[in-house]
Structures are given as structure tokens and as C-alpha cells.
Amino acid sequence: EAQVTQNPRYLITVTGKKLTVTCSQNMNHEYMSWYRQDPGLGLRQIYYSMNVEVTDKGDVPEGYKVSRKEKRNFPLILESPSPNQTSLYFCASRGQSNEQFFGPGTRLTVL
Amino acid sequence: TQLLEQSPQFLSIQEGENLTVYCNSSSVFSSLQWYRQEPGEGPVLLVTVVTGGEVKKLKRLTFQFGDARKDSSLHITAAQPGDTGLYLCAERSGTYKYIFGTGTRLKVLA
């Protein structure tokens, strides 16, 4: 089944404790992207990757890092999480068409 | 930065009623997408509109792109409880960036 998977689905952590949210797709898509979703603000793009080893900032990249060492994986790294990074995070991938396929989301709480 | 405004923010209607939700921009869209997001899931693409004045239908859903490509609407005929969800419009800004609207949360009561 074609899908985008994210792990973990839920995470509660404390300020300053480094964490990684994994994202993997099995559709051989070149493009992948991370978003955060907050009430009243919609989805905002954090980072995106056009292909292996090629990444760029979206609209809200501060406090986040990404890497794209393999085509199928695009982890989101929070080196020193803060409470304002409490949010619902989505990973997405896109092939040759304009259709993005989204993962199920990761709900992160930073205390 | 282009902003996408959606209205209304919330909508609660009875099964069988019709409704329209709107997406407006401060500048011209290159193309516009509509997504539906159900609780606990990621958004799912419904349609992409590209040409000004374009109308697309997906069963009971009708999508319209404004002639000037600065606005779009989604009309649902005879809404059903299964239509409940968050409806998002999004513009592809350039090749790799996407801008999403704030969403319309729809609840259809049986």
C-alpha cells in the first residue's frame, strides 16, 4: 500500500531535550515536506526537500533541522525543543503530479 | 507573503442542506488545491484547479476557480455526515512551496 508513515504518532517531552520525528514514504517520490498545524493558522511549511541531499526552508524553519540522506526518509529534528513548538506535525511527499500525500501526523507536546 | 483566507471558519449544518465555503487570496493564484482532513488523519487532495473560471465536479462537490484567479469556492450539495471534516485550500507557490489557508471546519448533523 502506497503510504507516508510517521513516528511517533504522539510525543510528550520537556524543553531542551533533543528529539527526532521520522518520516518515510514508499512511493519513490523525490519531493518531501514537513508542515506544522496550529489552530487558526492552518498548515505552515517548515522545510522541504527536492531530492536526496537537497533541502530548503519553508515559511517557519526556525528551531528545526532536516536531513535527506535517502530518498524514502526525511526526518525532522528538534535540537532544543521549546513550548512554542507544541503542535501537530505532518510529513508529505509528492511525485511527478501536483498531489501531495500526507502522513497521519505526529502530535508533539513540549513542557 | 501571500495569504489565503477561508470563510467561514466553522459551519454546522443539517444533513441534506447545501453549503459553500470560500478561499480568497491577496494576489493571483497560479493554481489552487482543495483538501479535506478528517480527525486524526492528514489532508487528502480533492481537486486542483488551474484555469480562471474553471469548474470541476466531484460527486456532490463543485469547485470553482474565480475568473481573476484570486478566489475559489467549494459547494457541497445535499451534505451528508461523511462530509464532516476540515476543508483546506492551498496554493503551490513556485515549484516546491505550498501555502495553505486557515481552513473551514464543517460538521454535518444527521
XYZ file of C-alpha atoms in Angstrom, chain A residues 36-103:
68
model
C 3.062 22.123 11.362
C -0.624 22.681 12.004
C -1.824 25.044 14.706
C -5.376 26.192 15.486
C -6.344 29.231 13.443
C -3.110 29.171 11.470
C -3.647 26.280 9.103
C -0.729 24.265 7.799
C 2.616 26.032 7.603
C 5.570 24.629 5.728
C 8.732 24.078 7.800
C 11.215 22.527 5.360
C 11.059 20.713 2.073
C 13.387 18.526 0.054
C 13.512 18.332 -3.709
C 15.691 15.220 -3.740
C 18.390 13.388 -1.821
C 20.790 15.825 -0.129
C 18.754 18.844 -1.350
C 16.663 20.704 1.221
C 15.358 24.238 1.656
C 13.494 26.334 4.197
C 9.773 26.825 4.184
C 7.936 29.606 5.982
C 8.688 28.598 9.588
C 12.102 26.847 9.750
C 13.413 28.362 12.986
C 14.200 25.719 15.618
C 14.059 22.795 13.181
C 16.551 20.793 11.162
C 16.052 18.191 8.469
C 18.179 15.763 6.510
C 17.601 13.727 3.350
C 20.228 11.033 3.106
C 17.920 8.533 1.424
C 15.042 9.094 -0.963
C 12.454 7.411 1.220
C 13.280 9.096 4.552
C 13.011 12.720 5.681
C 13.433 13.097 9.464
C 12.552 16.291 11.327
C 14.959 17.171 14.120
C 14.315 19.497 17.042
C 17.708 20.098 18.650
C 16.354 22.027 21.641
C 12.549 21.944 21.682
C 10.625 24.780 23.268
C 6.955 25.012 24.295
C 6.114 27.104 21.201
C 6.941 24.046 19.110
C 4.000 22.197 20.620
C 1.965 21.391 17.532
C 0.621 18.768 15.141
C 3.254 17.868 12.559
C 2.670 16.391 9.124
C 5.081 14.946 6.623
C 4.140 14.814 2.945
C 5.584 13.511 -0.298
C 4.860 14.274 -3.917
C 5.693 12.574 -7.180
C 5.508 13.976 -10.719
C 1.916 15.128 -10.256
C 0.892 18.070 -8.083
C -0.671 15.781 -5.471
C 0.881 15.702 -2.021
C 0.357 12.591 0.088
C 0.326 13.274 3.796
C 1.275 11.112 6.724
